[in-house]
Amino acid sequence: MSLDHCDIFPLQTPDYLLSFQFSSWYPTFSSISIKSTVIRPLDQPFKEYLDSDGIFVPEGSENPSSYSLPTVSPAESSFSDQEDGDDNDDDAAVGRSFSFPDLDERIRQAIEEYGAVFPKLNFSSPKDAAWVLPPSSPLKCTSPSDIYILLKSSDFVSHDLSIDTIFEGCQYDPSNPPPYQLELVLRKWYPIDRSREFRCFVRDGCLIGTPSFLPREPQTQSKIVETLQRFWKDKIKSKWHGQQDYVFDVLMTRDLSRGHVLDFNPYAPRTDPLLFTYEELLSISTRELSTPELRIIDSPLHPVASRNAPAHQHNMLPIEALALSSGRDINDFSDLWKKEIQRSMNDDAND
């Protein structure tokens, strides 16, 4: 018997989806989450900057001692999607530059307070653009330009720029769209041990499952389940006042005795179920288990890991980087990529 979409997922409404934007849930759970600063609303020029072609940072956004990144306009960027001369559609963008001094200052204040930050928008973080910053400290930002280049290089955050993608699958009057304001979230940066990060699925008010990508001893598995269930019951269940279908990400402490909320996500197709499928989660929810199912694989080569690879993993490098990387090892590619950026900057300076 085939399962209907409405059997697998709860009703997707604008109010339901908006309950998962960062500014909606963080005030309630800030005491058990990472210290964060929310800047909202962001003005239209900032959205236009994120939507514009090319990878560049706004003028004045770099720290005096930081590595110089391209600050050219979209029409001047050597990495523009249009290379062969049809400039009519882009006449309005020619020569345009962007500058956000007030936003730069608020970002610098947050960096001074936290030491370093990692950014996200209302729902999405630029994890697919981690390649643009040093691999030893992924997503670690110490200047406004770091934040801008991460957001500008990411395909993931583009989801948050249009109400068409935000409210995809919802019914609403196009002439009276749901209220939505773009926000920038600056979270205190920590080196996160991914082996202690867990995604937990809640359906009809019951914690039903969580995956782990590393092998665990049976005793450790029991402790993880016990801690996650206690953490959810004591810290989350009674405080979550929205629809009782949601997904939350937790970072557990080293001794696996406590947790910190990283994020909340809608129980929806857009949220990656990782080692589960949503059909499997539906089956688990009907069993009325006393404890959530902990699903573990012991190798990244496991078929389940391949089956549940990120749907947009091809977006984690830009097409220019993929072209340059062909047939090269990581060191050769890194050197060539840096030279290509420098060449672009030199060309722009000589124009």
Short mmCIF file of C-alpha atoms in Angstrom, two decimals:
data_model
loop_
_atom_site.label_atom_id
_atom_site.label_comp_id
_atom_site.label_asym_id
_atom_site.label_seq_id
_atom_site.Cartn_x
_atom_site.Cartn_y
_atom_site.Cartn_z
CA MET A 1 0.00 0.00 0.00
CA SER A 2 1.47 3.36 -1.02
CA LEU A 3 1.71 6.07 1.60
CA ASP A 4 0.22 9.48 1.01
CA HIS A 5 2.36 12.59 1.55
CA CYS A 6 -0.01 13.77 4.31
CA ASP A 7 0.52 10.46 6.16
CA ILE A 8 4.28 10.93 6.23
CA PHE A 9 4.45 14.66 6.95
CA PRO A 10 2.34 17.04 9.03
CA LEU A 11 0.39 19.81 7.33
CA GLN A 12 2.84 22.43 6.07
CA THR A 13 1.51 25.91 6.79
CA PRO A 14 3.29 29.29 6.74
CA ASP A 15 2.89 29.63 10.51
CA TYR A 16 4.34 26.17 11.05
CA LEU A 17 7.40 26.86 8.89
CA LEU A 18 8.00 30.31 10.40
CA SER A 19 8.16 28.75 13.87
CA PHE A 20 11.52 27.29 12.81
CA GLN A 21 13.25 30.50 11.80
CA PHE A 22 15.99 31.24 14.29
CA SER A 23 14.43 34.33 15.86
CA SER A 24 11.24 32.37 16.57
CA TRP A 25 12.72 29.63 18.74
CA TYR A 26 16.00 31.05 20.09
CA PRO A 27 14.55 33.35 22.80
CA THR A 28 12.87 30.34 24.40
CA PHE A 29 15.88 28.02 24.23
CA SER A 30 18.80 30.47 24.49
CA SER A 31 19.83 29.11 27.91
CA ILE A 32 20.54 25.68 26.42
CA SER A 33 21.88 26.84 23.06
CA ILE A 34 24.99 28.55 21.67
CA LYS A 35 25.29 32.27 22.37
CA SER A 36 23.97 34.13 19.35
CA THR A 37 23.14 37.59 18.03
CA VAL A 38 20.23 38.16 15.64
CA ILE A 39 20.32 41.13 13.28
CA ARG A 40 16.95 41.84 11.68
CA PRO A 41 15.47 42.97 9.49
CA LEU A 42 18.12 43.08 6.79
CA ASP A 43 17.40 45.71 4.17
CA GLN A 44 16.65 45.15 0.50
CA PRO A 45 20.15 46.10 -0.75
CA PHE A 46 21.64 43.26 1.31
CA LYS A 47 19.25 40.78 -0.26
CA GLU A 48 20.15 42.18 -3.67
CA TYR A 49 23.83 41.69 -2.85
CA LEU A 50 23.25 38.04 -1.98
CA ASP A 51 21.16 37.58 -5.13
CA SER A 52 23.69 39.25 -7.46
CA ASP A 53 26.03 37.29 -9.74
CA GLY A 54 29.67 36.63 -8.91
CA ILE A 55 31.58 36.08 -5.67
CA PHE A 56 32.81 39.31 -4.07
CA VAL A 57 32.60 41.16 -0.77
CA PRO A 58 31.16 44.62 -0.09
CA GLU A 59 33.47 47.59 0.17
CA GLY A 60 34.85 48.31 3.63
CA SER A 61 34.01 44.90 5.05
CA GLU A 62 37.55 43.58 5.46
CA ASN A 63 39.65 43.95 8.57
CA PRO A 64 42.85 45.94 7.95
CA SER A 65 45.08 42.88 8.41
CA SER A 66 42.83 40.33 6.70
CA TYR A 67 43.59 38.55 3.42
CA SER A 68 42.33 40.66 0.55
CA LEU A 69 39.22 39.26 -1.11
CA PRO A 70 37.69 40.51 -4.38
CA THR A 71 35.46 43.58 -3.88
CA VAL A 72 34.39 44.06 -7.47
CA SER A 73 30.85 44.47 -8.73
CA PRO A 74 28.89 41.55 -10.25
CA ALA A 75 29.51 42.79 -13.81
CA GLU A 76 33.29 42.94 -13.19
CA SER A 77 33.65 39.52 -11.57
CA SER A 78 35.69 37.10 -13.65
CA PHE A 79 33.59 34.26 -12.23
CA SER A 80 30.31 35.62 -13.63
CA ASP A 81 28.00 33.05 -15.18
CA GLN A 82 27.78 35.14 -18.37
CA GLU A 83 31.01 35.15 -20.35
CA ASP A 84 29.94 35.75 -23.92
CA GLY A 85 28.68 39.25 -24.18
CA ASP A 86 24.92 39.50 -23.79
CA ASP A 87 25.08 42.51 -21.48
CA ASN A 88 21.63 43.97 -22.11
CA ASP A 89 20.00 42.17 -19.22
CA ASP A 90 22.74 43.27 -16.83
CA ASP A 91 22.90 46.96 -17.74
CA ALA A 92 21.36 47.92 -14.40
CA ALA A 93 24.07 46.05 -12.51
CA VAL A 94 27.07 47.43 -14.41
CA GLY A 95 29.34 49.39 -12.09
CA ARG A 96 27.19 48.78 -9.02
CA SER A 97 29.01 48.29 -5.75
CA PHE A 98 27.72 47.36 -2.30
CA SER A 99 28.63 48.74 1.10
CA PHE A 100 27.03 48.04 4.49
CA PRO A 101 28.89 50.10 7.09
CA ASP A 102 26.18 49.85 9.77
CA LEU A 103 25.92 46.09 9.36
CA ASP A 104 29.72 45.81 9.32
CA GLU A 105 29.84 47.56 12.69
CA ARG A 106 27.23 45.29 14.26
CA ILE A 107 29.08 42.25 12.97
CA ARG A 108 32.37 43.53 14.39
CA GLN A 109 30.68 44.08 17.76
CA ALA A 110 29.50 40.46 17.81
CA ILE A 111 32.96 39.20 16.81
CA GLU A 112 34.52 41.28 19.60
CA GLU A 113 32.06 39.79 22.09
CA TYR A 114 32.36 36.15 20.95
CA GLY A 115 35.93 36.02 19.61
CA ALA A 116 34.74 34.47 16.35
CA VAL A 117 31.34 33.66 14.85
CA PHE A 118 29.69 31.48 12.26
CA PRO A 119 26.70 32.86 10.33
CA LYS A 120 23.34 31.69 9.14
CA LEU A 121 20.14 33.28 7.88
CA ASN A 122 16.62 32.61 9.17
CA PHE A 123 16.74 28.89 8.41
CA SER A 124 19.88 27.98 6.50
CA SER A 125 23.62 28.05 7.16
CA PRO A 126 26.33 28.19 4.47
CA LYS A 127 27.81 24.78 5.27
CA ASP A 128 28.21 24.09 1.55
CA ALA A 129 30.63 27.04 1.31
CA ALA A 130 33.04 25.94 4.05
CA TRP A 131 35.70 25.58 1.33
CA VAL A 132 36.21 29.37 1.13
CA LEU A 133 37.73 29.64 4.63
CA PRO A 134 40.71 27.73 6.14
CA PRO A 135 39.86 24.02 6.50
CA SER A 136 41.45 23.94 9.96
CA SER A 137 38.65 26.22 11.23
CA PRO A 138 35.61 25.65 9.00
CA LEU A 139 32.98 28.40 9.07
CA LYS A 140 35.05 30.46 11.56
CA CYS A 141 34.55 34.16 10.78
CA THR A 142 36.66 36.96 12.25
CA SER A 143 35.61 39.81 9.94
CA PRO A 144 32.48 40.96 8.11
CA SER A 145 34.11 39.96 4.82
CA ASP A 146 34.42 36.35 6.05
CA ILE A 147 30.68 36.29 6.68
CA TYR A 148 29.78 37.91 3.38
CA ILE A 149 31.98 35.59 1.31
CA LEU A 150 30.50 32.53 3.05
CA LEU A 151 26.94 33.65 2.41
CA LYS A 152 27.74 34.78 -1.14
CA SER A 153 29.37 31.43 -1.99
CA SER A 154 26.54 29.31 -0.62
CA ASP A 155 23.66 27.80 -2.52
CA PHE A 156 22.02 26.61 0.70
CA VAL A 157 21.23 30.10 2.01
CA SER A 158 19.49 31.05 -1.24
CA HIS A 159 16.53 29.09 0.16
CA ASP A 160 15.97 31.92 2.67
CA LEU A 161 15.89 34.73 0.09
CA SER A 162 12.57 33.97 -1.59
CA ILE A 163 9.15 33.34 -0.11
CA ASP A 164 8.53 30.94 -2.99
CA THR A 165 11.17 28.55 -1.62
CA ILE A 166 10.49 29.26 2.05
CA PHE A 167 6.80 28.48 1.76
CA GLU A 168 7.08 25.82 -0.93
CA GLY A 169 4.25 23.34 -0.53
CA CYS A 170 2.09 25.79 1.42
CA GLN A 171 -1.12 27.39 0.23
CA TYR A 172 -1.39 31.15 0.66
CA ASP A 173 -2.76 34.16 -1.17
CA PRO A 174 0.04 35.52 -3.42
CA SER A 175 -1.45 39.00 -3.07
CA ASN A 176 -1.13 38.74 0.70
CA PRO A 177 1.99 36.64 1.40
CA PRO A 178 2.96 35.63 4.94
CA PRO A 179 5.07 38.19 6.83
CA TYR A 180 8.77 37.46 6.48
CA GLN A 181 11.88 39.46 7.31
CA LEU A 182 15.37 38.36 6.36
CA GLU A 183 17.69 38.02 9.37
CA LEU A 184 21.39 37.43 9.91
CA VAL A 185 22.35 35.21 12.82
CA LEU A 186 25.85 35.34 14.29
CA ARG A 187 26.61 32.38 16.55
CA LYS A 188 29.64 32.04 18.78
CA TRP A 189 32.08 29.81 16.94
CA TYR A 190 33.21 26.55 18.50
CA PRO A 191 35.14 23.63 16.98
CA ILE A 192 32.28 21.13 16.95
CA ASP A 193 32.97 17.42 17.27
CA ARG A 194 30.53 15.97 14.75
CA SER A 195 30.59 12.61 16.52
CA ARG A 196 28.67 14.25 19.39
CA GLU A 197 26.09 15.88 17.16
CA PHE A 198 22.68 14.21 16.89
CA ARG A 199 19.56 14.93 14.89
CA CYS A 200 16.38 14.00 16.77
CA PHE A 201 12.96 13.44 15.19
CA VAL A 202 9.75 14.25 17.05
CA ARG A 203 6.40 13.14 15.62
CA ASP A 204 3.04 13.78 17.29
CA GLY A 205 4.84 14.84 20.47
CA CYS A 206 6.99 11.68 20.71
CA LEU A 207 10.76 11.42 20.28
CA ILE A 208 11.04 8.57 17.79
CA GLY A 209 14.57 8.38 16.39
CA THR A 210 18.12 9.69 16.12
CA PRO A 211 21.06 8.62 13.93
CA SER A 212 24.79 8.32 14.65
CA PHE A 213 27.55 8.01 12.07
CA LEU A 214 30.12 6.41 14.38
CA PRO A 215 30.24 2.95 15.98
CA ARG A 216 29.38 2.89 19.67
CA GLU A 217 29.72 0.32 22.41
CA PRO A 218 26.33 -0.97 23.60
CA GLN A 219 26.82 0.73 26.96
CA THR A 220 27.55 4.04 25.23
CA GLN A 221 24.54 3.62 22.97
CA SER A 222 22.28 3.22 25.99
CA LYS A 223 23.75 6.32 27.61
CA ILE A 224 23.20 8.37 24.44
CA VAL A 225 19.54 7.35 24.22
CA GLU A 226 18.99 7.96 27.92
CA THR A 227 20.60 11.41 27.80
CA LEU A 228 18.79 12.51 24.64
CA GLN A 229 15.43 11.39 25.97
CA ARG A 230 15.97 13.10 29.34
CA PHE A 231 17.23 16.27 27.67
CA TRP A 232 14.20 16.39 25.39
CA LYS A 233 11.69 15.77 28.19
CA ASP A 234 13.28 18.20 30.66
CA LYS A 235 14.43 21.01 28.39
CA ILE A 236 12.41 20.96 25.18
CA LYS A 237 9.11 19.09 25.24
CA SER A 238 7.17 21.39 27.57
CA LYS A 239 8.68 24.58 26.10
CA TRP A 240 7.96 23.85 22.44
CA HIS A 241 4.53 25.43 22.00
CA GLY A 242 4.15 25.00 18.28
CA GLN A 243 2.97 22.01 16.30
CA GLN A 244 4.29 18.82 17.91
CA ASP A 245 6.16 17.63 14.83
CA TYR A 246 9.74 18.88 14.57
CA VAL A 247 13.39 17.99 14.21
CA PHE A 248 16.10 19.32 16.51
CA ASP A 249 19.88 19.05 16.43
CA VAL A 250 21.81 18.55 19.66
CA LEU A 251 25.49 18.73 20.52
CA MET A 252 26.21 16.48 23.49
CA THR A 253 28.93 17.17 26.03
CA ARG A 254 32.09 15.06 26.00
CA ASP A 255 30.82 12.87 28.83
CA LEU A 256 27.48 12.44 27.00
CA SER A 257 25.59 13.62 30.08
CA ARG A 258 24.09 16.89 28.79
CA GLY A 259 23.27 18.64 25.54
CA HIS A 260 23.05 21.99 23.76
CA VAL A 261 20.45 22.77 21.12
CA LEU A 262 22.02 23.70 17.79
CA ASP A 263 18.92 24.13 15.65
CA PHE A 264 15.28 23.29 15.06
CA ASN A 265 13.95 22.22 11.66
CA PRO A 266 10.49 21.46 10.29
CA TYR A 267 9.38 17.87 9.99
CA ALA A 268 9.32 18.21 6.22
CA PRO A 269 10.94 16.83 3.03
CA ARG A 270 13.45 19.72 3.05
CA THR A 271 14.99 18.44 6.31
CA ASP A 272 17.52 15.66 5.72
CA PRO A 273 16.49 12.45 7.57
CA LEU A 274 20.12 11.24 7.43
CA LEU A 275 20.21 7.50 8.20
CA PHE A 276 16.43 7.16 8.11
CA THR A 277 13.81 7.66 5.47
CA TYR A 278 10.60 9.43 6.42
CA GLU A 279 8.70 6.27 5.57
CA GLU A 280 10.80 4.42 8.16
CA LEU A 281 10.21 7.17 10.72
CA LEU A 282 6.47 6.86 10.15
CA SER A 283 6.69 3.13 10.78
CA ILE A 284 8.67 3.72 13.98
CA SER A 285 6.13 6.27 15.21
CA THR A 286 3.30 3.74 14.91
CA ARG A 287 5.07 1.26 17.20
CA GLU A 288 4.74 3.52 20.24
CA LEU A 289 8.22 2.65 21.50
CA SER A 290 9.22 3.70 25.02
CA THR A 291 12.61 4.94 23.80
CA PRO A 292 13.70 6.47 20.47
CA GLU A 293 15.45 4.28 17.93
CA LEU A 294 19.19 4.97 17.73
CA ARG A 295 20.40 4.07 14.24
CA ILE A 296 24.14 3.58 13.83
CA ILE A 297 26.44 2.74 10.95
CA ASP A 298 30.07 1.81 11.44
CA SER A 299 31.55 3.03 8.15
CA PRO A 300 31.05 5.90 5.66
CA LEU A 301 31.10 3.21 2.96
CA HIS A 302 27.97 1.58 4.36
CA PRO A 303 25.17 1.48 1.72
CA VAL A 304 22.86 3.41 4.03
CA ALA A 305 25.40 6.24 4.21
CA SER A 306 25.51 6.40 0.42
CA ARG A 307 21.74 6.25 0.15
CA ASN A 308 21.40 9.19 2.52
CA ALA A 309 24.21 11.35 1.13
CA PRO A 310 23.28 15.05 1.14
CA ALA A 311 20.95 15.76 -1.75
CA HIS A 312 22.89 18.87 -2.74
CA GLN A 313 26.42 17.67 -2.12
CA HIS A 314 27.39 18.68 -5.69
CA ASN A 315 26.85 22.29 -4.61
CA MET A 316 29.59 22.16 -1.98
CA LEU A 317 32.12 23.50 -4.52
CA PRO A 318 31.51 26.09 -7.22
CA ILE A 319 31.55 25.00 -10.83
CA GLU A 320 34.81 26.93 -11.40
CA ALA A 321 36.47 25.00 -8.59
CA LEU A 322 35.21 21.69 -9.96
CA ALA A 323 36.65 22.55 -13.37
CA LEU A 324 40.02 23.52 -11.92
CA SER A 325 40.19 20.41 -9.73
CA SER A 326 40.01 17.91 -12.59
CA GLY A 327 42.90 15.47 -12.37
CA ARG A 328 44.66 17.28 -9.50
CA ASP A 329 45.37 16.31 -5.92
CA ILE A 330 44.19 18.57 -3.09
CA ASN A 331 47.49 20.46 -2.72
CA ASP A 332 47.77 21.22 -6.44
CA PHE A 333 44.13 22.27 -6.53
CA SER A 334 44.52 24.56 -3.48
CA ASP A 335 47.54 26.31 -5.01
CA LEU A 336 45.79 26.72 -8.37
CA TRP A 337 42.61 28.04 -6.76
CA LYS A 338 44.57 30.71 -4.86
CA LYS A 339 46.37 31.73 -8.06
CA GLU A 340 43.05 31.98 -9.90
CA ILE A 341 41.63 34.30 -7.23
CA GLN A 342 44.80 36.42 -7.29
CA ARG A 343 44.69 36.57 -11.10
CA SER A 344 41.10 37.76 -10.94
CA MET A 345 42.03 40.48 -8.46
CA ASN A 346 44.99 41.62 -10.59
CA ASP A 347 42.83 41.74 -13.72
CA ASP A 348 40.23 43.85 -11.94
CA ALA A 349 42.89 46.23 -10.58
CA ASN A 350 44.25 46.76 -14.12
CA ASP A 351 40.85 47.42 -15.72
#
